[in-house]
Short mmCIF file of C-alpha atoms and ligand atoms in Angstrom, two decimals:
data_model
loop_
_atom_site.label_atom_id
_atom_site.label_comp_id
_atom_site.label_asym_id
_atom_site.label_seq_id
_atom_site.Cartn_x
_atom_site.Cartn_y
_atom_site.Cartn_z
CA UNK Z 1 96.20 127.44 88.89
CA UNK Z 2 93.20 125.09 90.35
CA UNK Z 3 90.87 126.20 92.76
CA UNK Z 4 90.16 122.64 93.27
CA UNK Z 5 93.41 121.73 94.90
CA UNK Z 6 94.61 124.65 97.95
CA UNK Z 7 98.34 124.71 98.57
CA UNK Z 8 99.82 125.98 101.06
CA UNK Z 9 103.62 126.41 102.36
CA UNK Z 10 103.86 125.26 106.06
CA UNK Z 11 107.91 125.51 105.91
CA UNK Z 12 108.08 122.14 107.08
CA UNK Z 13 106.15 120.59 104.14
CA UNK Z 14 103.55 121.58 102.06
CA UNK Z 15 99.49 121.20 102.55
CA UNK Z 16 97.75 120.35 99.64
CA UNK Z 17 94.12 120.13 100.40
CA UNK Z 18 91.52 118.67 97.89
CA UNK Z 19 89.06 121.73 97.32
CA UNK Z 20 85.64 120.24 96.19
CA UNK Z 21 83.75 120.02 98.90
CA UNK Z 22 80.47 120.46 96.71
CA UNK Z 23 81.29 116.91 95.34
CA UNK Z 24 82.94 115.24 98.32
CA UNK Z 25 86.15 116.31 96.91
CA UNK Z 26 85.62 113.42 93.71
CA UNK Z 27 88.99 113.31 91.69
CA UNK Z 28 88.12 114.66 88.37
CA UNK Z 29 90.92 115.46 85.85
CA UNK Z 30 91.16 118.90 87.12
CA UNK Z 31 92.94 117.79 90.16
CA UNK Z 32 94.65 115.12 88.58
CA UNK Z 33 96.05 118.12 86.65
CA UNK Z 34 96.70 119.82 90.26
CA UNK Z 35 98.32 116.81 91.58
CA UNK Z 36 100.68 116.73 88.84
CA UNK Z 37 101.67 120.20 88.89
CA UNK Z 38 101.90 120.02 92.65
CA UNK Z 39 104.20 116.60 92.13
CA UNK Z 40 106.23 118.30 89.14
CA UNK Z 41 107.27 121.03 91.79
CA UNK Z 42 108.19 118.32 94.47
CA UNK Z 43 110.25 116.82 92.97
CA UNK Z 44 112.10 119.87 92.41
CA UNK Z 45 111.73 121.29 95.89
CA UNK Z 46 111.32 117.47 97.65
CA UNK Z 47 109.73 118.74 100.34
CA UNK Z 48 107.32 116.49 102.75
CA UNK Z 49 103.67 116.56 101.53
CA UNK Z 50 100.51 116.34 103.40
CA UNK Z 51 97.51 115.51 101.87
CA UNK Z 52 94.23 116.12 103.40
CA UNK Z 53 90.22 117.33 101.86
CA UNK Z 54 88.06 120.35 102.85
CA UNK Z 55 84.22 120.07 104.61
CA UNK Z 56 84.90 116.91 106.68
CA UNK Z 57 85.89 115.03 103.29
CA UNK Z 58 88.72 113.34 102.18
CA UNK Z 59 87.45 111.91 98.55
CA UNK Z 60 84.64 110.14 97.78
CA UNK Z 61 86.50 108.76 94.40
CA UNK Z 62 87.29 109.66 90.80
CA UNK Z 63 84.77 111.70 89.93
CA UNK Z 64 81.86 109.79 88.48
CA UNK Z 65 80.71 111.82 85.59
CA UNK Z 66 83.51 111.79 83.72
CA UNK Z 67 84.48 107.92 84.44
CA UNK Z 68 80.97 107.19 82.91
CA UNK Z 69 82.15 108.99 79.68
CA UNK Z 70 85.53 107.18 79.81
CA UNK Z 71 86.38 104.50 77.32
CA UNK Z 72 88.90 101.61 76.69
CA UNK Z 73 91.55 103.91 75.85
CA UNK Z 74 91.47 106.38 79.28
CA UNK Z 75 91.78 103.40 80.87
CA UNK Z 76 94.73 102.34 79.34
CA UNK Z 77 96.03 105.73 79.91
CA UNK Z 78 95.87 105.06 83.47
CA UNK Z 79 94.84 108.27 84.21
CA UNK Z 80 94.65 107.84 87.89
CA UNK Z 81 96.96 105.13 88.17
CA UNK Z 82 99.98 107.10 86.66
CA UNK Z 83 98.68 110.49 88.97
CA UNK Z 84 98.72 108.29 91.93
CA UNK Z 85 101.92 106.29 91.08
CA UNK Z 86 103.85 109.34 90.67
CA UNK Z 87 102.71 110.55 94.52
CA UNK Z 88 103.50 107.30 95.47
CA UNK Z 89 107.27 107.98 94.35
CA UNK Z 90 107.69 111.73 95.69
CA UNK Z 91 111.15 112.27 97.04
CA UNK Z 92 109.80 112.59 100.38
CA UNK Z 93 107.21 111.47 102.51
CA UNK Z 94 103.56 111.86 101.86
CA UNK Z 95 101.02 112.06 104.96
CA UNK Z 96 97.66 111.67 104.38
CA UNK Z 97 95.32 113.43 106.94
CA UNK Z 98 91.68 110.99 106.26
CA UNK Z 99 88.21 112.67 107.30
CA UNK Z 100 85.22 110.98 105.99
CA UNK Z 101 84.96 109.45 103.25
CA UNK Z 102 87.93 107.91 101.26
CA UNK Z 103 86.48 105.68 98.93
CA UNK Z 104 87.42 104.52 95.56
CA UNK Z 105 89.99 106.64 93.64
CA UNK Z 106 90.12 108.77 97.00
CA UNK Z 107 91.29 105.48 99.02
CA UNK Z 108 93.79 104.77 96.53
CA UNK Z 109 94.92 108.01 96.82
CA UNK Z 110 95.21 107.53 100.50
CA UNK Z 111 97.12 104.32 99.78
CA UNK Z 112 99.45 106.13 97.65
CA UNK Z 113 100.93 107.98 101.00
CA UNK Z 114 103.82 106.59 102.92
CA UNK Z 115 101.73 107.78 106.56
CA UNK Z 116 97.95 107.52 106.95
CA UNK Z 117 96.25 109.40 109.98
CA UNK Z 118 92.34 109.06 110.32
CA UNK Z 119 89.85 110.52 112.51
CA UNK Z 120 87.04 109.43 113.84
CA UNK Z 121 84.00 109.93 110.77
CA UNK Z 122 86.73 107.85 108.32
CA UNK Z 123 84.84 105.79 106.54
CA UNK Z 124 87.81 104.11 103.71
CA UNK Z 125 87.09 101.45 101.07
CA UNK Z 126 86.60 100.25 97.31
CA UNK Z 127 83.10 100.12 96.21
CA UNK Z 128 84.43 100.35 92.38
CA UNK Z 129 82.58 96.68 91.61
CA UNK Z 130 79.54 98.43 92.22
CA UNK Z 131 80.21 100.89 89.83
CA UNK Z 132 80.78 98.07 86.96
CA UNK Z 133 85.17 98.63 87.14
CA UNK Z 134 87.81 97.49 89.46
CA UNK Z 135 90.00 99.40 91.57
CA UNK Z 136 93.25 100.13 89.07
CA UNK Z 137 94.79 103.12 90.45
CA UNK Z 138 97.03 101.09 93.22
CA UNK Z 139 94.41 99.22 95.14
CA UNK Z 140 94.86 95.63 93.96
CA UNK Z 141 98.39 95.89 94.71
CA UNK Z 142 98.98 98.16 97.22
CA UNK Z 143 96.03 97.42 99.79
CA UNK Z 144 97.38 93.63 100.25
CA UNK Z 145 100.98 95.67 101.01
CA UNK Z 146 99.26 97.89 103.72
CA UNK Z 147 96.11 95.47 105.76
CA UNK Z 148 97.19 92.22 104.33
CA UNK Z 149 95.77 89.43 101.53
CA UNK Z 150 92.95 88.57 103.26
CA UNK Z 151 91.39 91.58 104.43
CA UNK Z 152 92.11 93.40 101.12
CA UNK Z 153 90.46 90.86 99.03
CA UNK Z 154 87.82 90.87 100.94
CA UNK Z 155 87.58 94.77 100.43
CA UNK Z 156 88.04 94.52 97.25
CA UNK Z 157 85.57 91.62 96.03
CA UNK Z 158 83.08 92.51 98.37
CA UNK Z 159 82.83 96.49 98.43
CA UNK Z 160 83.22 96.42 101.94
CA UNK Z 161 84.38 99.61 103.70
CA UNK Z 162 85.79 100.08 106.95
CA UNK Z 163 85.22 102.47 109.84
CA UNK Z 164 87.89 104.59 111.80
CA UNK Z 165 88.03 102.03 114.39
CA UNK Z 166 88.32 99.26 111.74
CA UNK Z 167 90.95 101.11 109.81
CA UNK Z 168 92.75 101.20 112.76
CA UNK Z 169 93.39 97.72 113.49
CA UNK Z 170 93.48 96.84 110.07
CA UNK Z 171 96.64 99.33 110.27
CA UNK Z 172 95.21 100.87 107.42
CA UNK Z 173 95.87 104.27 109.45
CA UNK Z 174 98.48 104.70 112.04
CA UNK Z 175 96.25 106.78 114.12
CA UNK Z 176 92.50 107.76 114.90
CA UNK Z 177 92.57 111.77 116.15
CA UNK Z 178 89.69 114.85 116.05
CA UNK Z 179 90.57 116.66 112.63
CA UNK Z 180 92.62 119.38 114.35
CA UNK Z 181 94.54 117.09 116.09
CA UNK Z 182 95.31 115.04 113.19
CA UNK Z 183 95.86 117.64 111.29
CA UNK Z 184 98.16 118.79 114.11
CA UNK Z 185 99.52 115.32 114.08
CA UNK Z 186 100.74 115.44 110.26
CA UNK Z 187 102.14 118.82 111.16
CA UNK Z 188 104.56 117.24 114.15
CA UNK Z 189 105.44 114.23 111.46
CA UNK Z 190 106.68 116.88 108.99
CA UNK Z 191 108.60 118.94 111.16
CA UNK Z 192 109.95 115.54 113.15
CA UNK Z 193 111.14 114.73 109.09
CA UNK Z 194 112.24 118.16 108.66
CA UNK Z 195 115.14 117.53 111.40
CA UNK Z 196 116.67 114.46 109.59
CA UNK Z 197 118.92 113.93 107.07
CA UNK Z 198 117.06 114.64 103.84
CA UNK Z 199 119.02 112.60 101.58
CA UNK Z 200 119.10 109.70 104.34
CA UNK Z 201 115.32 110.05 104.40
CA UNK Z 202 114.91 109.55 100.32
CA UNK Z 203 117.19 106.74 100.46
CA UNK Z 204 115.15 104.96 103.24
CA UNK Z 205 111.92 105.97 100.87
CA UNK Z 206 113.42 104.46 97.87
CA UNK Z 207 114.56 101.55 99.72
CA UNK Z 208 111.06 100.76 100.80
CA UNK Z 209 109.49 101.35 97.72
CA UNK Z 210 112.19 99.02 95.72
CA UNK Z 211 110.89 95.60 94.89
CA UNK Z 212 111.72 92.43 97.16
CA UNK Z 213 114.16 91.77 94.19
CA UNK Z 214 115.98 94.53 94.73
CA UNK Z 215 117.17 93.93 98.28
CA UNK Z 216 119.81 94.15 100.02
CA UNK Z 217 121.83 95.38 97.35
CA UNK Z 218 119.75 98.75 96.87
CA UNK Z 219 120.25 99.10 100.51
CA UNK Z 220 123.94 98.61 100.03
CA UNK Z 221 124.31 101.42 97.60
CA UNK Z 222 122.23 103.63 99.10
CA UNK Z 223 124.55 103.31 102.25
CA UNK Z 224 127.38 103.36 100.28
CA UNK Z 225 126.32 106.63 99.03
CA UNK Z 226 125.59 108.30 102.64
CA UNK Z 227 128.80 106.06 104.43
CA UNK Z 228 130.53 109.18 101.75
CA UNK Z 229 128.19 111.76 102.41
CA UNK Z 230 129.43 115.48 104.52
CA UNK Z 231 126.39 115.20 106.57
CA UNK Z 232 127.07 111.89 107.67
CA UNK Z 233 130.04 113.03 108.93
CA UNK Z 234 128.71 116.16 110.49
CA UNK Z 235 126.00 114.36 112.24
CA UNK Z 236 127.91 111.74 113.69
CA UNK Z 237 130.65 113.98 115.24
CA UNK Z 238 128.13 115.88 116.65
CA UNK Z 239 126.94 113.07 118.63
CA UNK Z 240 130.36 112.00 119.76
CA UNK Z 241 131.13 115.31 120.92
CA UNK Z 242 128.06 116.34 122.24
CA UNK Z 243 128.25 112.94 124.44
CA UNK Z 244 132.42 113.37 124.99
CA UNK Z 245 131.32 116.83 126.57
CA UNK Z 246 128.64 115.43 128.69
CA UNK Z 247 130.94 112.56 129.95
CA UNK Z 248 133.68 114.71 130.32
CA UNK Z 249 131.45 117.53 132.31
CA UNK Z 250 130.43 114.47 134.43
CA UNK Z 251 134.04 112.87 134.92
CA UNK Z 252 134.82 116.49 136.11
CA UNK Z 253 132.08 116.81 138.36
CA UNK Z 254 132.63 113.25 139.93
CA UNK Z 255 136.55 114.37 140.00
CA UNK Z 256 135.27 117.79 142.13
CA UNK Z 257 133.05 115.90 144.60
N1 COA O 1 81.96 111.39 91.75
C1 COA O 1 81.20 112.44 91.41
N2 COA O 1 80.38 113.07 92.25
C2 COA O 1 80.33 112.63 93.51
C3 COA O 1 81.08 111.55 93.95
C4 COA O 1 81.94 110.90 93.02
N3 COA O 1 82.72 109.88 93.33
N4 COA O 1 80.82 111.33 95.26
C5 COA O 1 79.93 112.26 95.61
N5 COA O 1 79.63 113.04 94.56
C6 COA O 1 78.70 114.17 94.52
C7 COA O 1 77.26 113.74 94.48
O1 COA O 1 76.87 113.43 93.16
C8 COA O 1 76.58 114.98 95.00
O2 COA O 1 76.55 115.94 93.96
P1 COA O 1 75.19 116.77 93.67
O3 COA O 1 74.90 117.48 94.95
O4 COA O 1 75.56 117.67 92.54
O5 COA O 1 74.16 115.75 93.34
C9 COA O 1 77.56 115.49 96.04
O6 COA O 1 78.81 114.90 95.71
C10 COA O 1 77.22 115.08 97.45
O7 COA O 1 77.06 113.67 97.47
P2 COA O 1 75.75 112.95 98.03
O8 COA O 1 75.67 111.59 97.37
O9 COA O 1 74.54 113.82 97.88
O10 COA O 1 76.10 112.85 99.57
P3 COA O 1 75.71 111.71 100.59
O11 COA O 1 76.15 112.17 101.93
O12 COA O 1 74.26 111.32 100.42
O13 COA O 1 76.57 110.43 100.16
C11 COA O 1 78.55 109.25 99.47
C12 COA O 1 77.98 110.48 100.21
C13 COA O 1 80.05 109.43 99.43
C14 COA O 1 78.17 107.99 100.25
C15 COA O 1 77.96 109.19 98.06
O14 COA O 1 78.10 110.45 97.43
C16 COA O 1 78.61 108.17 97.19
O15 COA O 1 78.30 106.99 97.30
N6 COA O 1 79.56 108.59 96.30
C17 COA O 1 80.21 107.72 95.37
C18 COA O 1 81.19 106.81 96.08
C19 COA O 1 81.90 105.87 95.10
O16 COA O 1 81.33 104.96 94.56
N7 COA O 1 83.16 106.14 94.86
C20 COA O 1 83.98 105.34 94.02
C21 COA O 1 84.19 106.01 92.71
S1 COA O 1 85.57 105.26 91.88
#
């Protein structure tokens, strides 16, 4: 088991905080490894993760040392990329809880959630040109997805990071809260999940993950599949009968007066 990545059951959803605060919580393979475990048993389980870092950190990046000793063929391996991708395709959604810094492999990380919450120290970019590489765990594509071409090129050819308040209206995060309440936040997002329909809630996930090619007909058969589905069914009668018993209980009442 890491001690670099806590986990901890919140019945709603999981909490997987990144443990290195000594280091700003840099992504070395260690909690690559983690993350894979931890993604191996949600897919299993597909419960709702949140993601968040310990000492006022979310991840300052892939963890330096070892990128300097990496060669032509790690990067081919895609050793972040594939870590990252693989969050980015849990069952379920992913909330990402952003304190401090989030920079590099740590923003992509970020970028690989479905629901970004900052607070107010954020500070969220990709300063990998510096560093003599480019961002290739999910930046290049998925930033221009999340804040747009423009902004995300600039990001990304210039280094530039952005504050809390600049995250914000970049939509970059959905929200700017003090840690607890964010943290609180993620919690009420989990729990609001944890009411729906599971399976209508990974077919809404895959749907928005598909590629433009793929709609509408993924949408189709996803509805197909659910149009069929017991809980469906259950759901929707509940609603007509909880609102036939209210209407009645008010045609009654009317009727009385
Ligand atoms: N990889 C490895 N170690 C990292 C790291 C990273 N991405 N980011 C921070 N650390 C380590 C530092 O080396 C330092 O370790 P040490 O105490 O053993 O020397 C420790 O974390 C604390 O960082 P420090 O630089 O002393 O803190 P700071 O407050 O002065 O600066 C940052 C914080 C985040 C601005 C700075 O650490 C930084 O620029 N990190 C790299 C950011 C980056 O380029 N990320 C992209 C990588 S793909």
């Amino acid at each position: 088991m890491s001690t670099s990545l806590r986990i901890e059951d919140r019945g709603s959803h999981l909490l997987a905080t990144l443990d290195r605060p000594e280091k700003r919580n840099a992504i070395d393979q260690e909690l690559v490894d983690a993350l894979h475990a931890l993604c191996a048993r949600l897919e299993v389980e597909r419960r709702t993760l949140v993601l968040a870092g310990s000492g006022g950190d979310f991840a300052a990046g892939a963890d330096i040392a070892q990128l300097r000793e990496r060669r032509a063929p790690d990067a081919l391996a895609g050793i972040n990329t594939r870590c990252f991708q693989r969050i980015r395709a849990l069952p379920m959604p992913v909330i990402a809880v952003l304190e401090g810094y989030a920079l590099g492999g740590g923003a992509e990380l970020a970028y690989a959630a479905d629901i970004r919450i900052g607070t107010p120290s954020l500070t969220i970019g990709n300063p990998e040109t510096g560093l003599g590489i480019i961002a290739a765990a999910g930046a290049t594509w998925r930033l221009p997805q999340i804040v747009g071409d423009a902004l995300a090129a600039e990001m990304l050819l210039t280094g530039r990071l952005l504050d809390a308040a600049e995250a914000l209206a970049a939509g970059l995060v959905s929200a700017v809260l003090e840690p607890e309440a964010a943290l609180a936040r993620a919690t009420e997002i989990a729990e609001r999940i944890a009411k729906l329909d599971p399976a209508a809630t990974q077919a809404t996930k895959r749907t928005l993950l598909a590629p433009a090619s793929a709609h509408p007909a993924i949408e189709l058969q996803e509805q197909a599949v659910l149009f069929e589905s017991d809980e469906k069914q259950r759901r929707m009668t509940a609603f007509l009968e909880r609102r036939s018993r209210s209407t009645g209980a008010a045609t009654e009442g009317k009727a009385r007066r």
